[in-house]
Coordinates of C-alpha atoms and ligand atoms in Angstrom, one line a residue:
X16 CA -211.2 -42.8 211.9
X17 CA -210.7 -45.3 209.5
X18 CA -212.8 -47.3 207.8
X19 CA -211.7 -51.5 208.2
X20 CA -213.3 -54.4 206.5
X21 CA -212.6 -57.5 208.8
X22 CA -212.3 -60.8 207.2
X23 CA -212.4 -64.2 208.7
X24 CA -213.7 -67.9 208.4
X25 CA -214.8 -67.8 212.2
X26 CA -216.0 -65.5 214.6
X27 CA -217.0 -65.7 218.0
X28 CA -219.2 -66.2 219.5
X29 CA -221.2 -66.9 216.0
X30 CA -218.9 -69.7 215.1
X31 CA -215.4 -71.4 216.9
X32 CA -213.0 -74.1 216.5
X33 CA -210.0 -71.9 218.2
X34 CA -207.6 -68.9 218.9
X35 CA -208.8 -67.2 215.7
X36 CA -212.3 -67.2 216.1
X37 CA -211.4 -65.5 219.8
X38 CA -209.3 -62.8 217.8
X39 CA -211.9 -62.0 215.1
X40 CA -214.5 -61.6 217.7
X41 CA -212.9 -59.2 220.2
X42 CA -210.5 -57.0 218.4
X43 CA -213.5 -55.9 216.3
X44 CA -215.3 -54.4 219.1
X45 CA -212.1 -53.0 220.9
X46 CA -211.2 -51.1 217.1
X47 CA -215.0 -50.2 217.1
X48 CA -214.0 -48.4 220.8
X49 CA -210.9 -46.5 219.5
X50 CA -213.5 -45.4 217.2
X51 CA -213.0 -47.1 213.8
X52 CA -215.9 -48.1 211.2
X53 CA -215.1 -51.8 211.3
X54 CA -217.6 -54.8 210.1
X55 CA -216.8 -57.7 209.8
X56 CA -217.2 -60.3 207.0
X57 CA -217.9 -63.8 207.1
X58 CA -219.8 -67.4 205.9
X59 CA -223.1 -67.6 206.8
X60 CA -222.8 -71.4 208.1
X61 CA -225.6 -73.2 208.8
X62 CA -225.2 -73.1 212.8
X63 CA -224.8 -69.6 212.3
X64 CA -227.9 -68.7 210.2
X65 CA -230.0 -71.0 212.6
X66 CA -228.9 -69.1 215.8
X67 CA -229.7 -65.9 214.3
X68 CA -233.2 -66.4 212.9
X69 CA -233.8 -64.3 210.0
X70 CA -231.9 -61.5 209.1
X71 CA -232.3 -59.0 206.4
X72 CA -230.4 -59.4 203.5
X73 CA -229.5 -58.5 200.1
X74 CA -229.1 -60.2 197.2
X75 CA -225.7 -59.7 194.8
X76 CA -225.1 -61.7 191.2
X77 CA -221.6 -63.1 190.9
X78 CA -220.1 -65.8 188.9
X79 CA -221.0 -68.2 191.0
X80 CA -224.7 -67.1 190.9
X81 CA -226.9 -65.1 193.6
X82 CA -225.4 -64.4 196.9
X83 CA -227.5 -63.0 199.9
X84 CA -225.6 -61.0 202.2
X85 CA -227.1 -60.8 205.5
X86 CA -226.8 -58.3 207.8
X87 CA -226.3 -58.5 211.5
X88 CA -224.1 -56.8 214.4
X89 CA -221.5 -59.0 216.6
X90 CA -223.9 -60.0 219.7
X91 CA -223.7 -57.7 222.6
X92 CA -221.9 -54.9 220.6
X93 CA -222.6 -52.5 217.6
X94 CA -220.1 -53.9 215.4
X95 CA -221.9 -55.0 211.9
X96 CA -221.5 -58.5 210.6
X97 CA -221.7 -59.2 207.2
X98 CA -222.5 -63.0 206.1
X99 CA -222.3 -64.3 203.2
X100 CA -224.8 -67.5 202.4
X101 CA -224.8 -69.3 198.9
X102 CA -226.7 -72.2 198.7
X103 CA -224.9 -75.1 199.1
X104 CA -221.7 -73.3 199.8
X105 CA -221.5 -72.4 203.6
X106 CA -225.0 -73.8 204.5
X107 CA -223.7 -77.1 206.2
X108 CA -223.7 -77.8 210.0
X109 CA -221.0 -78.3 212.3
X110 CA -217.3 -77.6 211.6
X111 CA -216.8 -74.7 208.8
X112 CA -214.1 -76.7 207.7
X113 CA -214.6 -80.1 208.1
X114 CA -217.5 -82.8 207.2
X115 CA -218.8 -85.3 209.7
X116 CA -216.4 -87.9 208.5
X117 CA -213.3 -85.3 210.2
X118 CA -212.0 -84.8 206.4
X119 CA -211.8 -81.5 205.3
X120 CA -215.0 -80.8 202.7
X121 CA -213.6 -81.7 199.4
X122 CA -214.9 -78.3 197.7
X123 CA -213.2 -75.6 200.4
X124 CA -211.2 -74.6 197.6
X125 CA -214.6 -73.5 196.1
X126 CA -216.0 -72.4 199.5
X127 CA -213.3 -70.4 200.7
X128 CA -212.1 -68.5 197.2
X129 CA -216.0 -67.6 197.0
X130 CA -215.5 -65.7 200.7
X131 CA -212.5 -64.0 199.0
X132 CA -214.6 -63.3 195.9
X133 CA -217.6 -61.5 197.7
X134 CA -214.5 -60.0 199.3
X135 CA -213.7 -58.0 197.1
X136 CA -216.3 -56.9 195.8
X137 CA -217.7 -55.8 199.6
X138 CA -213.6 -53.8 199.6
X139 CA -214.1 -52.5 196.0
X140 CA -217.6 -51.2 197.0
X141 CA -219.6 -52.9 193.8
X142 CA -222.5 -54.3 195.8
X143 CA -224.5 -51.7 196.8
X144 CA -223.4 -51.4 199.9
X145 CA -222.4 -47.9 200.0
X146 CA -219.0 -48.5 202.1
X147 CA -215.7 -48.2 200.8
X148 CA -212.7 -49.3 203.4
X149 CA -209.6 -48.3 203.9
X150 CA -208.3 -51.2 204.5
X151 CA -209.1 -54.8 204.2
X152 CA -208.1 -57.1 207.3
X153 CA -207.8 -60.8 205.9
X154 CA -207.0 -63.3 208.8
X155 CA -205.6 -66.5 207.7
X156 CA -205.5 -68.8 204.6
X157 CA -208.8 -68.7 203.6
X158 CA -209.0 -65.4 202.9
X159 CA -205.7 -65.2 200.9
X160 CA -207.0 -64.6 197.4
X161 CA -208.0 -61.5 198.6
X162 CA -204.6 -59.6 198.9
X163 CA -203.9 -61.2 195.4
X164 CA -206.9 -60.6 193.5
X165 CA -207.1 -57.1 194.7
X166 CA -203.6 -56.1 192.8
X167 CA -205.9 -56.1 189.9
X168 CA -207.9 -52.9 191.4
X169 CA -206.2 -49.7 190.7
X170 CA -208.7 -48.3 193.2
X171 CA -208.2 -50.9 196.0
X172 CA -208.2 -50.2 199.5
X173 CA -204.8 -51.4 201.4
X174 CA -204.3 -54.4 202.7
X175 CA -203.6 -56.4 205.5
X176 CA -203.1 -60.2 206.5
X177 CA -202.7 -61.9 210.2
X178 CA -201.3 -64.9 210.4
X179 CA -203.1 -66.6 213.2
X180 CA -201.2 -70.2 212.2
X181 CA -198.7 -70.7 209.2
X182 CA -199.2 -74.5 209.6
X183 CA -202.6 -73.8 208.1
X184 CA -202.0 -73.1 204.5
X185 CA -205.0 -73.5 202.1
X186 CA -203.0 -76.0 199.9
X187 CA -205.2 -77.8 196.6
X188 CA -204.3 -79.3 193.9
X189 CA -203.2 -77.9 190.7
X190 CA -206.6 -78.6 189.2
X191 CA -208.0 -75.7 191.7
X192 CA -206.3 -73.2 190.0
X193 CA -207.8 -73.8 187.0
X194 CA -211.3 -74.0 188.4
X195 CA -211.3 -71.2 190.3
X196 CA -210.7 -69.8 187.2
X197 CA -207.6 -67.1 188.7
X198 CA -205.6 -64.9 186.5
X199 CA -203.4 -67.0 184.5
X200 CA -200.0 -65.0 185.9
X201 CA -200.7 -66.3 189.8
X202 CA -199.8 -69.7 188.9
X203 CA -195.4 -69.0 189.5
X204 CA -193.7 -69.7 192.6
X205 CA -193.7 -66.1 193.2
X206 CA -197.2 -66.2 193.3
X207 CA -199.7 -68.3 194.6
X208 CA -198.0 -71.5 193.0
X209 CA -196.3 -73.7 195.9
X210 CA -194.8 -77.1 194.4
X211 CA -197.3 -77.2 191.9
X212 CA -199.8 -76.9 194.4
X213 CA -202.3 -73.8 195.2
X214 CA -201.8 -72.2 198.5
X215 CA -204.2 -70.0 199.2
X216 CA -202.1 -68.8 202.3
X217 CA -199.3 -66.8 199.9
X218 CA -202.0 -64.9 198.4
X219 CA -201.8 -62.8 201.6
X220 CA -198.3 -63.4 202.3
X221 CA -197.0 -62.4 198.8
X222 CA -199.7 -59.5 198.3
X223 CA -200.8 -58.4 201.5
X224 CA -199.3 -54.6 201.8
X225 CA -198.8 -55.5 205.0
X226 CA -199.0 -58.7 207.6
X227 CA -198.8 -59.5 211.0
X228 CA -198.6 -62.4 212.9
X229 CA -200.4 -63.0 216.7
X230 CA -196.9 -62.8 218.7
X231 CA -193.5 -60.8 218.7
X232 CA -191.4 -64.3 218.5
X233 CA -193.5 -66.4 216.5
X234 CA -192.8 -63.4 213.8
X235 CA -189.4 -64.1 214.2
X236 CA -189.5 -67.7 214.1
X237 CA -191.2 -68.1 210.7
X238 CA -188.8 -66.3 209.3
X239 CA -186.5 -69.8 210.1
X240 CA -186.5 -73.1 208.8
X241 CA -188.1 -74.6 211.8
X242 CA -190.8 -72.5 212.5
X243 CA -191.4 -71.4 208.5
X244 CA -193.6 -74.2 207.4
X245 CA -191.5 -73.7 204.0
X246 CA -192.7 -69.7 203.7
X247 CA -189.6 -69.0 205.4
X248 CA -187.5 -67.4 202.8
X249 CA -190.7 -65.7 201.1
X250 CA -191.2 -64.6 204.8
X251 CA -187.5 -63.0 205.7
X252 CA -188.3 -61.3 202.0
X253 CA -191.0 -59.4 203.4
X254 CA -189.6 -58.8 207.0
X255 CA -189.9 -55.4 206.6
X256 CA -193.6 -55.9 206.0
X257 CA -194.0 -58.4 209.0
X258 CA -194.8 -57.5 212.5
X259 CA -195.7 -59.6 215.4
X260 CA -198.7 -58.4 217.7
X261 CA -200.0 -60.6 220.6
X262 CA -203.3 -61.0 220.9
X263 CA -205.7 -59.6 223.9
X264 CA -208.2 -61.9 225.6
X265 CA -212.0 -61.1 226.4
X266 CA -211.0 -60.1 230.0
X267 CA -214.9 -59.5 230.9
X268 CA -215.6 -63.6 229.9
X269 CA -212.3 -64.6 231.4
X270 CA -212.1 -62.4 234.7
X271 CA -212.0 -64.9 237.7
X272 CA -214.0 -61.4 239.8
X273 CA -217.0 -61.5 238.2
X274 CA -217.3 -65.1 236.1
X275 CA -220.5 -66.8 236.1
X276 CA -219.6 -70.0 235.0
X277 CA -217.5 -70.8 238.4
X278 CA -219.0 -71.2 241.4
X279 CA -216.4 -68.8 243.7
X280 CA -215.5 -66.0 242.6
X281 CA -211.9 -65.0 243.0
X282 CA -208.9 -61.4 242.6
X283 CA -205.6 -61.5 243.4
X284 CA -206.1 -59.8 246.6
X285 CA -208.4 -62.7 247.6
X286 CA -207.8 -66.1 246.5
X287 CA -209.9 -67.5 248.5
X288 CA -212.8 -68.6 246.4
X289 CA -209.9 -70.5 244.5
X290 CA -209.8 -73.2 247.0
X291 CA -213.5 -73.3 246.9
X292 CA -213.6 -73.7 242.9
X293 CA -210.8 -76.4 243.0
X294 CA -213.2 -78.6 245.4
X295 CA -215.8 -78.2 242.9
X296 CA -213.9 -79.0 240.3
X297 CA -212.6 -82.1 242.1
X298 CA -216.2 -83.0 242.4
X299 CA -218.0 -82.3 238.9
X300 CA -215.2 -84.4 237.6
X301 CA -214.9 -87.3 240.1
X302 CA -211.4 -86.8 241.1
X303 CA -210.8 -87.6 244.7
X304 CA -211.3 -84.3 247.1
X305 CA -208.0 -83.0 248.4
X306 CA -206.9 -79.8 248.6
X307 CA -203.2 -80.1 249.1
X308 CA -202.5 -82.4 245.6
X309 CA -201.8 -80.5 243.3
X310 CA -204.5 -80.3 240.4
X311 CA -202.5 -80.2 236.8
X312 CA -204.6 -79.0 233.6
X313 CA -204.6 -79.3 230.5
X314 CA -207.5 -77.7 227.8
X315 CA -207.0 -77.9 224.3
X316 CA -206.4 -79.2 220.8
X317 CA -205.4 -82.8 221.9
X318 CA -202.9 -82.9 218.6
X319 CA -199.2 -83.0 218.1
X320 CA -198.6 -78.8 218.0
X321 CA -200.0 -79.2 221.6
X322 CA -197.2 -81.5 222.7
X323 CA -200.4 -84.0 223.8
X324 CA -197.3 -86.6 223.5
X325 CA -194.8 -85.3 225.1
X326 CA -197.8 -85.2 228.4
X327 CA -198.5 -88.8 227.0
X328 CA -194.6 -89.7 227.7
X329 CA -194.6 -88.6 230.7
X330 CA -197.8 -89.7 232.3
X331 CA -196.0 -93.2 234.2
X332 CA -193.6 -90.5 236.2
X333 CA -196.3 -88.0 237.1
X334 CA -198.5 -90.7 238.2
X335 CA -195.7 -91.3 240.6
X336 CA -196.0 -87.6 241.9
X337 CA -198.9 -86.0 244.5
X338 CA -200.7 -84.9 241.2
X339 CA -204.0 -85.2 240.2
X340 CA -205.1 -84.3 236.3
X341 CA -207.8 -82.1 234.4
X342 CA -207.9 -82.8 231.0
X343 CA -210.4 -81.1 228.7
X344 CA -209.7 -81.7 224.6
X345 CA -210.6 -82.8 221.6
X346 CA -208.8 -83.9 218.1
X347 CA -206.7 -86.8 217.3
X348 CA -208.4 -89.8 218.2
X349 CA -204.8 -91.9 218.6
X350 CA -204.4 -89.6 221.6
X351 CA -208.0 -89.0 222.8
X352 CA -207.7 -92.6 223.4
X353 CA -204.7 -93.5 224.4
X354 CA -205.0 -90.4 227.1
X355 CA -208.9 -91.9 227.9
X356 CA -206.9 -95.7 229.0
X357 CA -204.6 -93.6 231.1
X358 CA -208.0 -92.3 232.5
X359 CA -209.1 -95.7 233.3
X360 CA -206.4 -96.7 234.9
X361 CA -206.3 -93.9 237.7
X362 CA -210.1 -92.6 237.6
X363 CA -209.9 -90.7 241.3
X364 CA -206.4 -88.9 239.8
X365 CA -207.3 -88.8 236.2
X366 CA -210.1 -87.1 234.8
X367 CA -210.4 -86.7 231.0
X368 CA -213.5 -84.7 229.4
X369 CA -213.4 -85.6 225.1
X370 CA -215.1 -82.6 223.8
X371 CA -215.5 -78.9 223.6
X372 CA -216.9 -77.3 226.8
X373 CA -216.9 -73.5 227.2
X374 CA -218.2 -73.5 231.4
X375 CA -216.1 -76.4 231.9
X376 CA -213.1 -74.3 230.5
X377 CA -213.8 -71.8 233.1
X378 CA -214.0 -74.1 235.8
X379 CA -211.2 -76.0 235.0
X380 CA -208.6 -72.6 234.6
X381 CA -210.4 -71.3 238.2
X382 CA -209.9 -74.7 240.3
X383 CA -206.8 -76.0 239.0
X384 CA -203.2 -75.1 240.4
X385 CA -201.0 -75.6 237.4
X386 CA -201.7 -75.6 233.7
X387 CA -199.6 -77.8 230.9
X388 CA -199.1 -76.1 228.0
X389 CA -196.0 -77.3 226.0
X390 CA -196.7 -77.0 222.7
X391 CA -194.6 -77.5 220.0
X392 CA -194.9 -73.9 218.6
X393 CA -197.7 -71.7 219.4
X394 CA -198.3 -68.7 217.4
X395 CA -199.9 -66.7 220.5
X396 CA -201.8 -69.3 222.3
X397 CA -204.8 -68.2 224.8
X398 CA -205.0 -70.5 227.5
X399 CA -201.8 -69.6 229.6
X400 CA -202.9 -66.2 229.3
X401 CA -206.6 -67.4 230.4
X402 CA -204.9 -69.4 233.6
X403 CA -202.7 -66.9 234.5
X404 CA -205.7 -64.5 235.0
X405 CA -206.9 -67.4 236.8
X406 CA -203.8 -67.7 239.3
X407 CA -202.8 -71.1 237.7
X408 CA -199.1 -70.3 236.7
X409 CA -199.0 -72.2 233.7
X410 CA -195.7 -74.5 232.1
X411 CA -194.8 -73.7 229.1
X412 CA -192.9 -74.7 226.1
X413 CA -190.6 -71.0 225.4
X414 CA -191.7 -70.5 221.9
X415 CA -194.2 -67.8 220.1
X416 CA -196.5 -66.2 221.8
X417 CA -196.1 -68.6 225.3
X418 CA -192.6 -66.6 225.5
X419 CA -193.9 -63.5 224.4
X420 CA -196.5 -63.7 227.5
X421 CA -195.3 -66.2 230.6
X422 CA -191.9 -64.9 232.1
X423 CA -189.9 -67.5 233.8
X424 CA -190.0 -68.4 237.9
X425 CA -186.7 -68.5 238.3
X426 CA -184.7 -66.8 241.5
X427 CA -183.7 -64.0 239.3
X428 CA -187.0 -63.2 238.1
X429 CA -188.1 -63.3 241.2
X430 CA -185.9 -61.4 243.1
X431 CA -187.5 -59.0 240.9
X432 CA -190.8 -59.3 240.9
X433 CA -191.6 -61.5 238.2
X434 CA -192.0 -64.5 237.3
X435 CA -195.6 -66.0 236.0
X436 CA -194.8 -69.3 235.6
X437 CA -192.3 -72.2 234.8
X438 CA -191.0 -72.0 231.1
X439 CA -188.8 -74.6 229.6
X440 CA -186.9 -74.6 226.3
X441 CA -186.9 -77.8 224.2
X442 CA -190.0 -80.3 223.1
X443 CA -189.1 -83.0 225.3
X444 CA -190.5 -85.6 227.6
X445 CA -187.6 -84.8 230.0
X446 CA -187.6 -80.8 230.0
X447 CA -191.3 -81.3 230.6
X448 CA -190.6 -83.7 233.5
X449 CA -187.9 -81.0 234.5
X450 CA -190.4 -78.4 234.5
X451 CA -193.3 -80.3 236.4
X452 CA -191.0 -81.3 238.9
X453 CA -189.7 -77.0 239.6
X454 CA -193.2 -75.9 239.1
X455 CA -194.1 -78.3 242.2
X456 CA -190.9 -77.4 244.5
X457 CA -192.3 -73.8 244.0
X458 CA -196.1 -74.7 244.1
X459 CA -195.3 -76.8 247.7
X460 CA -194.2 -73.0 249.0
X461 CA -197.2 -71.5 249.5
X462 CA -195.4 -68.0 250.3
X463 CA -193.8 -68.3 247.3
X464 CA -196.6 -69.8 245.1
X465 CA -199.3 -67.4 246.5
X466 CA -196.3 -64.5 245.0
X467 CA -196.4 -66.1 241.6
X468 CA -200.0 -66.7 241.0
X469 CA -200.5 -62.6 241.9
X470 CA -198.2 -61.4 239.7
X471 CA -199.7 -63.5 237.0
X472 CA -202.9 -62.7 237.8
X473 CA -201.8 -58.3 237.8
X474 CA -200.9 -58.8 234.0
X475 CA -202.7 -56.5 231.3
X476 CA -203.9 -58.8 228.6
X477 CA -205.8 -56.9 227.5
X478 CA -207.3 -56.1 224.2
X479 CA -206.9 -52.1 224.2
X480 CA -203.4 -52.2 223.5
X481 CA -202.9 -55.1 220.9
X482 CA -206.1 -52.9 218.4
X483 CA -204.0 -49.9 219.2
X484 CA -201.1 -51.7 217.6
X485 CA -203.0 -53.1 214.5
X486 CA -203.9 -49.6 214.2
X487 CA -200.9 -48.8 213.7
X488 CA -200.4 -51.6 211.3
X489 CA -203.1 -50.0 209.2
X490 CA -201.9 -46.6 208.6
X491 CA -198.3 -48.4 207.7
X492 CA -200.4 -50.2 205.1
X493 CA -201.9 -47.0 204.1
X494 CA -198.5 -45.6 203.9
X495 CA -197.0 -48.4 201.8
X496 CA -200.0 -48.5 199.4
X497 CA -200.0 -45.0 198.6
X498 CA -196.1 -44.9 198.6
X499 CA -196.3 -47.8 196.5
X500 CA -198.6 -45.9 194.0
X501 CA -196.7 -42.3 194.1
X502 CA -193.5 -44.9 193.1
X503 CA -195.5 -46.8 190.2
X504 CA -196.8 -43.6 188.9
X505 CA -193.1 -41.7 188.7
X506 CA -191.7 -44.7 187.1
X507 CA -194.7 -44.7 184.4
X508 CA -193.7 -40.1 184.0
X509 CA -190.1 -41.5 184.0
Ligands
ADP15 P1 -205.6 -72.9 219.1 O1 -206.2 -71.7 218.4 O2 -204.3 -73.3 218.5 O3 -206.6 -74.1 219.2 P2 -205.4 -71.2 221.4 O4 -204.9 -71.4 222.8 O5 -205.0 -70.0 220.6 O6 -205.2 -72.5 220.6 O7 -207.0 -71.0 221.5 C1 -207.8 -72.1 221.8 C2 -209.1 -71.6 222.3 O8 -210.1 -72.6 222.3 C3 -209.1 -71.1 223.7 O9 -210.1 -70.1 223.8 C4 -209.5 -72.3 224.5 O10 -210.0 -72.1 225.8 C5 -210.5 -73.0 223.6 N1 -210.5 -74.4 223.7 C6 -209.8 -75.3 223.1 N2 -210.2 -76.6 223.3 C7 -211.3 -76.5 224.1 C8 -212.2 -77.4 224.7 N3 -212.1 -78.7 224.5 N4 -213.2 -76.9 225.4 C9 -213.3 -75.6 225.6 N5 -212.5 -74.7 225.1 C10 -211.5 -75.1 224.3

């Protein structure tokens, strides 16, 4: 058993803007069931602390004045949440990230090094709270300082950092540094320096004993210029270090059997109730009732990384097919409204939701037939493994994590026995088109359709296996640590 302090800016269900919050609240619990002593550390946001009601906390002095940690467990588990509030720090509303005007809040440099701060101290065991890990688990850029600022404890725990998205980098200006007040001998490009900016982000890559990344492939492709958001070469340094491991989904809250937030319920076995949920879905959203069109989705992040523009492009031609569309999304308004006018145009065949909607999700992955998901690059990705639970093969772009987890229709795969969905291989309007098009010659063959969505809907995504890999992870930090020790100490004798 070890003992695993989990790190992250969002958790669910306590707080979500995407895949990471998804990760940070289920691989917890499924570690907690392989019997590990993990808890979980995070901010205290305002939505957070209101949903909770009052907790018991303690109160810590750091240099940034008194901190209450509050204590709590992940709802419906026994996994124990730590969250940090500070006032004026984390107690805001809405997006942990971003203020009501969509910019990001101008102090997150401040916000996010003081989670890494209380960080540390929690790993090094100085706040009282009688709990020393093993390891620290840091997910993401903004808890990068902690890999770094931990090199000064000759007593530290290991560590370990997930990259859930290298886009995401936690880059300030120079000024930060300074303010933040960090050990002089961080600020060189081997360090947390990046073109005379901060970047939170290479605290964990450059420190971290060990990291990971949500996908096989996508840990491949950052190591290359297209894919490396300019950590590449820092990146291929550490491949040694680097391991790719795909995430799990909640397969009780996205299990078409039992779901209460659609009205049929569905297995692969029986697909019945599918038909069913399509009609309601045709109906909540005013699309025109027919069960033989096919009913494309889309749910997402409506920004460039989801290839929203590439669907854009090719909206004139699949208005010329039998399609109708489910979109469900929210983020750049350029798209939002350029996709709401296509909307307009076809209201019976188009229906666009602007917004986040958990049920509607559900409904949407259970009714529809297809689901779009050609995304420029996709570090794991959730939602085609969501629809293919579903039996709504999705198309995909053949990069990260969608190539890790959606095998190919194709005669060969199916001649034996596989094939999940339709993948295509460049970020184009026309391989899309391409794909759309093959995904319907196989979706009018209802033989061959009803084949495809069951073995998609047969495949194990679930979380057991990913936490028994990150367990693995751990002990290889452990090993590297301690090695790394054992080699500093007979270089000091020598
Ligand atoms: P990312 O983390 O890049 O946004 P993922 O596919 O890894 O993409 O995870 C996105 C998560 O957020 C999934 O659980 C998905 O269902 C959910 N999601 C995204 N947009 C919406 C939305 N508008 N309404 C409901 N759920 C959404």
């Amino acid at each position: 058993m070890r003992k695993i302090l989990f790190v992250a800016s969002e958790v669910y269900p306590l707080i979500k803007t995407g895949g990471l919050a998804d990760v940070s609240g289920s691989l917890p619990i499924a570690l907690h069931a392989l019997g590990q002593d993990i808890r979980i550390l995070m901010p205290a946001y305002a939505d957070v602390s209101e949903a909770l009601g009052p907790l018991p906390s303690r109160r810590i002095h750091q240099i940034n004045g008194a901190i209450d940690i509050f204590e709590t467990v992940l709802p419906g588990s026994a996994v124990p949440v730590w969250l940090i509030g500070h006032e004026g720090t984390f107690d805001r509303p809405g997006n942990p990230y971003l203020a009501p005007n969509g910019k990001p809040w101008p102090d997150n440099d401040v916000r996010f090094a003081l989670l890494c701060r209380v960080g540390v101290e929690i790993a090094m065991n100085r706040v009282g709270l009688r709990w020393s890990p093993d390891i620290v688990h840091c997910n993401d850029w903004q808890t990068g300082l902690i890999p770094a600022l931990l090199e000064d404890e000759p007593t530290r725990p290991a560590t370990v950092f997930t990259i859930h998205n290298l886009a995401y980098q936690g880059l300030f200006p120079s000024d930060s540094f300074r303010k933040l007040a960090l050990p002089h001998r961080f600020w060189n490009y081997e360090s947390l320096e990046f073109y005379e900016q901060l970047s939170f982000i290479k605290g964990g890559l450059v420190y971290a004993d060990r990291i990971s990344t949500v996908s096989p492939n996508y840990a491949t492709e950052i190591q290359g210029e297209a894919f490396g958001c300019g950590m590449a070469n820092l990146l291929k340094k550490r491949s040694d270090r680097l391991s790719g491991i795909i995430n799990g989904i909640d397969d009780e809250a996205w299990n078409p059997a039992i779901d209460p937030l659609i009205p049929a319920k569905f297995d692969a076995a029986n697909l019945a109730g599918k038909a069913v949920d399509k009609a309601a879905l045709q109906q909540q959203l005013g699309l025109r009732q027919d069960e033989e069109v096919a009913l494309i989705a889309l749910v997402g992040r409506t920004v460039q990384q989801k290839g929203i523009d590439l669907v854009l492009d090719i909206m004139p031609k699949l208005m010329e097919m039998p399609v109708q569309l489910a979109i469900l999304g929210s983020g750049e308004k350029k798209y939002e409204q350029t996709l709401k006018q296509w909307s307009q145009l076809y209201p019976d065949r188009i229906a666009l939701t602007v917004g986040y909607d958990e049920p509607l999700a559900h409904l949407i992955e259970a009714g529809a037939d297809i689901f779009l998901m050609p995304s420029r690059f996709e570090p794991c990705g959730l939602n085609q493994m969501y629809s293919q639970r579903y039996g709504t093969p999705p198309v995909v772009h053949g990069v990260g994590g969608l190539a890790d987890t959606v095998e190919d229709a194709n005669p060969q795969n199916l001649s034996m026995g596989l094939g999940s969905g339709v993948v295509f291989h460049e970020a184009s309007a026309s391989e899309l088109l391409r794909a759309v098009k093959r995904a319907l010659v196989l979706f009018e063959d209802p033989e061959l359709w009803k084949k495809i969505q069951q073995v998609a809907m047969s495949k194990d995504f679930s979380w057991r296996q990913s936490a028994i890999k990150y367990l693995d992870v751990y002990e290889l930090a452990l090993n590297d640590r301690h090695g790394g020790l054992a080699r500093s100490r007979m270089a000091s004798l020598s």
